[in-house]
mmCIF file with all atom_site columns, C-alpha atoms and ligand atoms in Angstrom:
data_model
loop_
_atom_site.group_PDB
_atom_site.id
_atom_site.type_symbol
_atom_site.label_atom_id
_atom_site.label_alt_id
_atom_site.label_comp_id
_atom_site.label_asym_id
_atom_site.label_entity_id
_atom_site.label_seq_id
_atom_site.pdbx_PDB_ins_code
_atom_site.Cartn_x
_atom_site.Cartn_y
_atom_site.Cartn_z
_atom_site.occupancy
_atom_site.B_iso_or_equiv
_atom_site.pdbx_formal_charge
_atom_site.auth_seq_id
_atom_site.auth_comp_id
_atom_site.auth_asym_id
_atom_site.auth_atom_id
_atom_site.pdbx_PDB_model_num
ATOM   1   C  CA  . MET P 1 1   ? 0.066   -0.027  0.106   1.00 0.00 ? 1   MET P CA  1
ATOM   2   C  CA  . SER P 1 2   ? 1.083   3.484   -0.664  1.00 0.00 ? 2   SER P CA  1
ATOM   3   C  CA  . GLY P 1 3   ? 0.210   6.215   1.732   1.00 0.00 ? 3   GLY P CA  1
ATOM   4   C  CA  . ASP P 1 4   ? -0.796  8.817   -0.591  1.00 0.00 ? 4   ASP P CA  1
ATOM   5   C  CA  . CYS P 1 5   ? -2.437  6.704   -3.476  1.00 0.00 ? 5   CYS P CA  1
ATOM   6   C  CA  . ILE P 1 6   ? -6.108  7.514   -3.822  1.00 0.00 ? 6   ILE P CA  1
ATOM   7   C  CA  . PHE P 1 7   ? -6.945  3.795   -4.882  1.00 0.00 ? 7   PHE P CA  1
ATOM   8   C  CA  . CYS P 1 8   ? -5.197  2.432   -1.870  1.00 0.00 ? 8   CYS P CA  1
ATOM   9   C  CA  . LYS P 1 9   ? -7.134  4.845   0.391   1.00 0.00 ? 9   LYS P CA  1
ATOM   10  C  CA  . ILE P 1 10  ? -10.374 3.547   -1.326  1.00 0.00 ? 10  ILE P CA  1
ATOM   11  C  CA  . VAL P 1 11  ? -9.295  -0.046  -0.663  1.00 0.00 ? 11  VAL P CA  1
ATOM   12  C  CA  . GLN P 1 12  ? -8.532  0.756   3.013   1.00 0.00 ? 12  GLN P CA  1
ATOM   13  C  CA  . GLY P 1 13  ? -12.074 2.522   3.380   1.00 0.00 ? 13  GLY P CA  1
ATOM   14  C  CA  . GLU P 1 14  ? -10.667 5.838   3.957   1.00 0.00 ? 14  GLU P CA  1
ATOM   15  C  CA  . ILE P 1 15  ? -12.341 7.329   0.892   1.00 0.00 ? 15  ILE P CA  1
ATOM   16  C  CA  . PRO P 1 16  ? -15.766 5.999   -0.035  1.00 0.00 ? 16  PRO P CA  1
ATOM   17  C  CA  . CYS P 1 17  ? -16.521 4.330   -3.244  1.00 0.00 ? 17  CYS P CA  1
ATOM   18  C  CA  . SER P 1 18  ? -19.548 2.591   -4.916  1.00 0.00 ? 18  SER P CA  1
ATOM   19  C  CA  . LYS P 1 19  ? -17.973 -0.890  -4.729  1.00 0.00 ? 19  LYS P CA  1
ATOM   20  C  CA  . ILE P 1 20  ? -19.203 -3.557  -6.991  1.00 0.00 ? 20  ILE P CA  1
ATOM   21  C  CA  . TYR P 1 21  ? -16.848 -6.463  -6.418  1.00 0.00 ? 21  TYR P CA  1
ATOM   22  C  CA  . ALA P 1 22  ? -13.836 -7.451  -4.283  1.00 0.00 ? 22  ALA P CA  1
ATOM   23  C  CA  . ASP P 1 23  ? -11.892 -10.608 -3.541  1.00 0.00 ? 23  ASP P CA  1
ATOM   24  C  CA  . LYS P 1 24  ? -8.356  -11.168 -2.168  1.00 0.00 ? 24  LYS P CA  1
ATOM   25  C  CA  . HIS P 1 25  ? -6.567  -9.710  -5.113  1.00 0.00 ? 25  HIS P CA  1
ATOM   26  C  CA  . VAL P 1 26  ? -9.031  -7.092  -6.807  1.00 0.00 ? 26  VAL P CA  1
ATOM   27  C  CA  . TRP P 1 27  ? -11.312 -4.436  -5.895  1.00 0.00 ? 27  TRP P CA  1
ATOM   28  C  CA  . ASP P 1 28  ? -13.990 -3.036  -8.252  1.00 0.00 ? 28  ASP P CA  1
ATOM   29  C  CA  . PHE P 1 29  ? -16.111 0.155   -8.075  1.00 0.00 ? 29  PHE P CA  1
ATOM   30  C  CA  . LEU P 1 30  ? -17.939 2.985   -10.196 1.00 0.00 ? 30  LEU P CA  1
ATOM   31  C  CA  . ASP P 1 31  ? -15.833 5.636   -11.515 1.00 0.00 ? 31  ASP P CA  1
ATOM   32  C  CA  . ILE P 1 32  ? -16.799 8.992   -10.121 1.00 0.00 ? 32  ILE P CA  1
ATOM   33  C  CA  . ASN P 1 33  ? -15.904 10.881  -13.304 1.00 0.00 ? 33  ASN P CA  1
ATOM   34  C  CA  . PRO P 1 34  ? -17.555 8.331   -15.746 1.00 0.00 ? 34  PRO P CA  1
ATOM   35  C  CA  . PHE P 1 35  ? -17.181 8.384   -19.469 1.00 0.00 ? 35  PHE P CA  1
ATOM   36  C  CA  . SER P 1 36  ? -20.447 6.722   -19.827 1.00 0.00 ? 36  SER P CA  1
ATOM   37  C  CA  . SER P 1 37  ? -23.197 5.186   -17.622 1.00 0.00 ? 37  SER P CA  1
ATOM   38  C  CA  . GLY P 1 38  ? -21.764 2.152   -15.827 1.00 0.00 ? 38  GLY P CA  1
ATOM   39  C  CA  . HIS P 1 39  ? -18.084 3.052   -16.261 1.00 0.00 ? 39  HIS P CA  1
ATOM   40  C  CA  . ALA P 1 40  ? -16.170 0.957   -13.773 1.00 0.00 ? 40  ALA P CA  1
ATOM   41  C  CA  . LEU P 1 41  ? -12.648 0.727   -12.586 1.00 0.00 ? 41  LEU P CA  1
ATOM   42  C  CA  . VAL P 1 42  ? -10.911 -2.674  -11.497 1.00 0.00 ? 42  VAL P CA  1
ATOM   43  C  CA  . ILE P 1 43  ? -7.816  -2.388  -9.608  1.00 0.00 ? 43  ILE P CA  1
ATOM   44  C  CA  . PRO P 1 44  ? -5.506  -4.749  -7.686  1.00 0.00 ? 44  PRO P CA  1
ATOM   45  C  CA  . ILE P 1 45  ? -5.554  -4.286  -3.809  1.00 0.00 ? 45  ILE P CA  1
ATOM   46  C  CA  . GLY P 1 46  ? -1.724  -4.387  -3.756  1.00 0.00 ? 46  GLY P CA  1
ATOM   47  C  CA  . HIS P 1 47  ? -0.156  -1.073  -4.812  1.00 0.00 ? 47  HIS P CA  1
ATOM   48  C  CA  . TYR P 1 48  ? 1.585   -1.632  -8.288  1.00 0.00 ? 48  TYR P CA  1
ATOM   49  C  CA  . ALA P 1 49  ? 2.152   1.514   -10.353 1.00 0.00 ? 49  ALA P CA  1
ATOM   50  C  CA  . ARG P 1 50  ? 1.832   -0.219  -13.792 1.00 0.00 ? 50  ARG P CA  1
ATOM   51  C  CA  . LEU P 1 51  ? 0.584   -3.413  -15.272 1.00 0.00 ? 51  LEU P CA  1
ATOM   52  C  CA  . ASP P 1 52  ? 4.088   -4.677  -15.991 1.00 0.00 ? 52  ASP P CA  1
ATOM   53  C  CA  . GLU P 1 53  ? 4.867   -4.598  -12.206 1.00 0.00 ? 53  GLU P CA  1
ATOM   54  C  CA  . CYS P 1 54  ? 1.953   -6.775  -11.337 1.00 0.00 ? 54  CYS P CA  1
ATOM   55  C  CA  . PRO P 1 55  ? 2.696   -10.246 -10.402 1.00 0.00 ? 55  PRO P CA  1
ATOM   56  C  CA  . ASP P 1 56  ? 1.171   -12.758 -12.858 1.00 0.00 ? 56  ASP P CA  1
ATOM   57  C  CA  . ASP P 1 57  ? -1.272  -14.229 -10.376 1.00 0.00 ? 57  ASP P CA  1
ATOM   58  C  CA  . VAL P 1 58  ? -2.757  -10.686 -9.704  1.00 0.00 ? 58  VAL P CA  1
ATOM   59  C  CA  . LEU P 1 59  ? -2.926  -10.027 -13.463 1.00 0.00 ? 59  LEU P CA  1
ATOM   60  C  CA  . LEU P 1 60  ? -5.072  -13.196 -13.901 1.00 0.00 ? 60  LEU P CA  1
ATOM   61  C  CA  . ALA P 1 61  ? -7.297  -12.373 -11.109 1.00 0.00 ? 61  ALA P CA  1
ATOM   62  C  CA  . LEU P 1 62  ? -7.773  -8.844  -12.667 1.00 0.00 ? 62  LEU P CA  1
ATOM   63  C  CA  . VAL P 1 63  ? -8.451  -10.294 -16.124 1.00 0.00 ? 63  VAL P CA  1
ATOM   64  C  CA  . LYS P 1 64  ? -10.998 -12.839 -14.581 1.00 0.00 ? 64  LYS P CA  1
ATOM   65  C  CA  . THR P 1 65  ? -12.808 -9.836  -12.841 1.00 0.00 ? 65  THR P CA  1
ATOM   66  C  CA  . LEU P 1 66  ? -12.697 -7.729  -15.888 1.00 0.00 ? 66  LEU P CA  1
ATOM   67  C  CA  . LYS P 1 67  ? -14.742 -10.544 -17.652 1.00 0.00 ? 67  LYS P CA  1
ATOM   68  C  CA  . LYS P 1 68  ? -17.169 -11.018 -14.749 1.00 0.00 ? 68  LYS P CA  1
ATOM   69  C  CA  . VAL P 1 69  ? -17.830 -7.130  -14.092 1.00 0.00 ? 69  VAL P CA  1
ATOM   70  C  CA  . ALA P 1 70  ? -18.011 -6.429  -17.838 1.00 0.00 ? 70  ALA P CA  1
ATOM   71  C  CA  . ILE P 1 71  ? -20.743 -8.757  -18.219 1.00 0.00 ? 71  ILE P CA  1
ATOM   72  C  CA  . ALA P 1 72  ? -22.666 -7.531  -15.316 1.00 0.00 ? 72  ALA P CA  1
ATOM   73  C  CA  . VAL P 1 73  ? -22.072 -3.878  -16.172 1.00 0.00 ? 73  VAL P CA  1
ATOM   74  C  CA  . THR P 1 74  ? -23.165 -4.185  -19.726 1.00 0.00 ? 74  THR P CA  1
ATOM   75  C  CA  . LYS P 1 75  ? -26.384 -5.983  -18.850 1.00 0.00 ? 75  LYS P CA  1
ATOM   76  C  CA  . ALA P 1 76  ? -27.100 -3.312  -16.202 1.00 0.00 ? 76  ALA P CA  1
ATOM   77  C  CA  . VAL P 1 77  ? -26.957 -0.384  -18.528 1.00 0.00 ? 77  VAL P CA  1
ATOM   78  C  CA  . LYS P 1 78  ? -28.474 -2.508  -21.312 1.00 0.00 ? 78  LYS P CA  1
ATOM   79  C  CA  . THR P 1 79  ? -25.537 -2.398  -24.030 1.00 0.00 ? 79  THR P CA  1
ATOM   80  C  CA  . PRO P 1 80  ? -23.413 -5.321  -25.510 1.00 0.00 ? 80  PRO P CA  1
ATOM   81  C  CA  . ALA P 1 81  ? -20.638 -3.147  -25.926 1.00 0.00 ? 81  ALA P CA  1
ATOM   82  C  CA  . TYR P 1 82  ? -17.653 -1.803  -24.039 1.00 0.00 ? 82  TYR P CA  1
ATOM   83  C  CA  . ASN P 1 83  ? -14.062 -1.041  -23.981 1.00 0.00 ? 83  ASN P CA  1
ATOM   84  C  CA  . ILE P 1 84  ? -11.424 -2.186  -21.653 1.00 0.00 ? 84  ILE P CA  1
ATOM   85  C  CA  . LEU P 1 85  ? -8.725  0.619   -21.128 1.00 0.00 ? 85  LEU P CA  1
ATOM   86  C  CA  . SER P 1 86  ? -5.507  0.569   -19.148 1.00 0.00 ? 86  SER P CA  1
ATOM   87  C  CA  . ASN P 1 87  ? -3.372  3.836   -19.326 1.00 0.00 ? 87  ASN P CA  1
ATOM   88  C  CA  . ASN P 1 88  ? 0.321   2.986   -18.046 1.00 0.00 ? 88  ASN P CA  1
ATOM   89  C  CA  . GLY P 1 89  ? 2.685   5.941   -17.761 1.00 0.00 ? 89  GLY P CA  1
ATOM   90  C  CA  . ARG P 1 90  ? 1.909   9.636   -18.010 1.00 0.00 ? 90  ARG P CA  1
ATOM   91  C  CA  . PRO P 1 91  ? 2.323   9.917   -21.679 1.00 0.00 ? 91  PRO P CA  1
ATOM   92  C  CA  . ALA P 1 92  ? -0.375  7.259   -22.088 1.00 0.00 ? 92  ALA P CA  1
ATOM   93  C  CA  . GLY P 1 93  ? -2.724  9.369   -19.817 1.00 0.00 ? 93  GLY P CA  1
ATOM   94  C  CA  . GLN P 1 94  ? -2.205  7.535   -16.567 1.00 0.00 ? 94  GLN P CA  1
ATOM   95  C  CA  . LEU P 1 95  ? -3.311  10.001  -13.793 1.00 0.00 ? 95  LEU P CA  1
ATOM   96  C  CA  . ILE P 1 96  ? -3.347  7.646   -10.788 1.00 0.00 ? 96  ILE P CA  1
ATOM   97  C  CA  . GLU P 1 97  ? -0.028  5.662   -10.399 1.00 0.00 ? 97  GLU P CA  1
ATOM   98  C  CA  . HIS P 1 98  ? -1.957  2.451   -9.099  1.00 0.00 ? 98  HIS P CA  1
ATOM   99  C  CA  . VAL P 1 99  ? -2.519  0.176   -12.054 1.00 0.00 ? 99  VAL P CA  1
ATOM   100 C  CA  . HIS P 1 100 ? -6.355  0.185   -13.051 1.00 0.00 ? 100 HIS P CA  1
ATOM   101 C  CA  . PHE P 1 101 ? -8.531  -0.934  -15.941 1.00 0.00 ? 101 PHE P CA  1
ATOM   102 C  CA  . HIS P 1 102 ? -11.574 0.963   -16.997 1.00 0.00 ? 102 HIS P CA  1
ATOM   103 C  CA  . ILE P 1 103 ? -14.586 -0.805  -18.243 1.00 0.00 ? 103 ILE P CA  1
ATOM   104 C  CA  . ILE P 1 104 ? -16.542 1.649   -20.304 1.00 0.00 ? 104 ILE P CA  1
ATOM   105 C  CA  . PRO P 1 105 ? -19.799 0.560   -21.727 1.00 0.00 ? 105 PRO P CA  1
ATOM   106 C  CA  . ARG P 1 106 ? -20.654 2.012   -25.162 1.00 0.00 ? 106 ARG P CA  1
ATOM   107 C  CA  . GLN P 1 107 ? -23.414 2.972   -27.286 1.00 0.00 ? 107 GLN P CA  1
ATOM   108 C  CA  . ALA P 1 108 ? -23.597 3.171   -30.946 1.00 0.00 ? 108 ALA P CA  1
ATOM   109 C  CA  . GLY P 1 109 ? -22.412 6.574   -31.983 1.00 0.00 ? 109 GLY P CA  1
ATOM   110 C  CA  . ASP P 1 110 ? -21.657 7.856   -28.533 1.00 0.00 ? 110 ASP P CA  1
ATOM   111 C  CA  . GLY P 1 111 ? -18.445 9.171   -29.424 1.00 0.00 ? 111 GLY P CA  1
ATOM   112 C  CA  . VAL P 1 112 ? -16.977 8.513   -26.110 1.00 0.00 ? 112 VAL P CA  1
ATOM   113 C  CA  . ILE P 1 113 ? -13.555 7.362   -27.249 1.00 0.00 ? 113 ILE P CA  1
ATOM   114 C  CA  . LYS P 1 114 ? -12.040 8.437   -30.491 1.00 0.00 ? 114 LYS P CA  1
ATOM   115 C  CA  . PHE P 1 115 ? -9.223  6.463   -32.144 1.00 0.00 ? 115 PHE P CA  1
ATOM   116 C  CA  . SER P 1 116 ? -6.727  8.381   -34.044 1.00 0.00 ? 116 SER P CA  1
ATOM   117 C  CA  . ASN P 1 117 ? -5.531  7.308   -37.613 1.00 0.00 ? 117 ASN P CA  1
ATOM   118 C  CA  . PRO P 1 118 ? -3.333  4.433   -37.713 1.00 0.00 ? 118 PRO P CA  1
ATOM   119 C  CA  . VAL P 1 119 ? 0.505   4.696   -38.098 1.00 0.00 ? 119 VAL P CA  1
ATOM   120 C  CA  . ARG P 1 120 ? 1.641   3.181   -41.549 1.00 0.00 ? 120 ARG P CA  1
ATOM   121 C  CA  . TYR P 1 121 ? 4.990   1.423   -41.583 1.00 0.00 ? 121 TYR P CA  1
ATOM   122 C  CA  . PRO P 1 122 ? 6.824   0.285   -44.754 1.00 0.00 ? 122 PRO P CA  1
ATOM   123 C  CA  . THR P 1 123 ? 6.610   -3.446  -44.665 1.00 0.00 ? 123 THR P CA  1
ATOM   124 C  CA  . ALA P 1 124 ? 10.303  -3.963  -44.012 1.00 0.00 ? 124 ALA P CA  1
ATOM   125 C  CA  . GLN P 1 125 ? 10.230  -1.530  -40.978 1.00 0.00 ? 125 GLN P CA  1
ATOM   126 C  CA  . LEU P 1 126 ? 7.005   -3.638  -39.653 1.00 0.00 ? 126 LEU P CA  1
ATOM   127 C  CA  . GLU P 1 127 ? 9.031   -6.644  -39.741 1.00 0.00 ? 127 GLU P CA  1
ATOM   128 C  CA  . GLU P 1 128 ? 12.207  -5.281  -38.232 1.00 0.00 ? 128 GLU P CA  1
ATOM   129 C  CA  . LEU P 1 129 ? 10.152  -3.894  -35.361 1.00 0.00 ? 129 LEU P CA  1
ATOM   130 C  CA  . ALA P 1 130 ? 8.430   -7.260  -34.809 1.00 0.00 ? 130 ALA P CA  1
ATOM   131 C  CA  . GLN P 1 131 ? 11.918  -9.004  -34.828 1.00 0.00 ? 131 GLN P CA  1
ATOM   132 C  CA  . THR P 1 132 ? 13.074  -6.469  -32.367 1.00 0.00 ? 132 THR P CA  1
ATOM   133 C  CA  . ILE P 1 133 ? 10.187  -7.110  -30.041 1.00 0.00 ? 133 ILE P CA  1
ATOM   134 C  CA  . ARG P 1 134 ? 10.491  -10.788 -30.403 1.00 0.00 ? 134 ARG P CA  1
ATOM   135 C  CA  . LYS P 1 135 ? 14.161  -10.563 -29.068 1.00 0.00 ? 135 LYS P CA  1
ATOM   136 C  CA  . LEU P 1 136 ? 13.087  -8.656  -26.044 1.00 0.00 ? 136 LEU P CA  1
ATOM   137 C  CA  . LEU P 1 137 ? 10.378  -11.170 -24.972 1.00 0.00 ? 137 LEU P CA  1
HETATM 138 ZN ZN1 . ZN  W 2 .   ? -2.111  2.485   -4.587  1.00 0.00 ? 1   ZN  W ZN1 1
#
């Protein structure tokens, strides 16, 4: 736990939340600044700043919870569509440095999230990058 982390304070009951689900690894609650009705957050109980710092067993619990909660949230707000989003690092838009996943229910044409135009690589550059990444796994 980190003393100045808002999510750690929520888990410890120091800050109230609209809790949906919790188990020994995860905590899930409604976002107080939702992008859409039903926007929920799923976080690990332990304080890890980024996804790549989370132990594998915690990540597995997070993903299982994402599935369970996404099904319930989308039924509650009557839409079959949703985005799962996790920002890791300030340039990616991470505001709270305690890894978290957003479940954002979507409606057709709601404009909640806009995707930019894709980057175009020359084919050789694409394969070179894939090769570099494979070596780093
Ligand atoms: Zn924390």
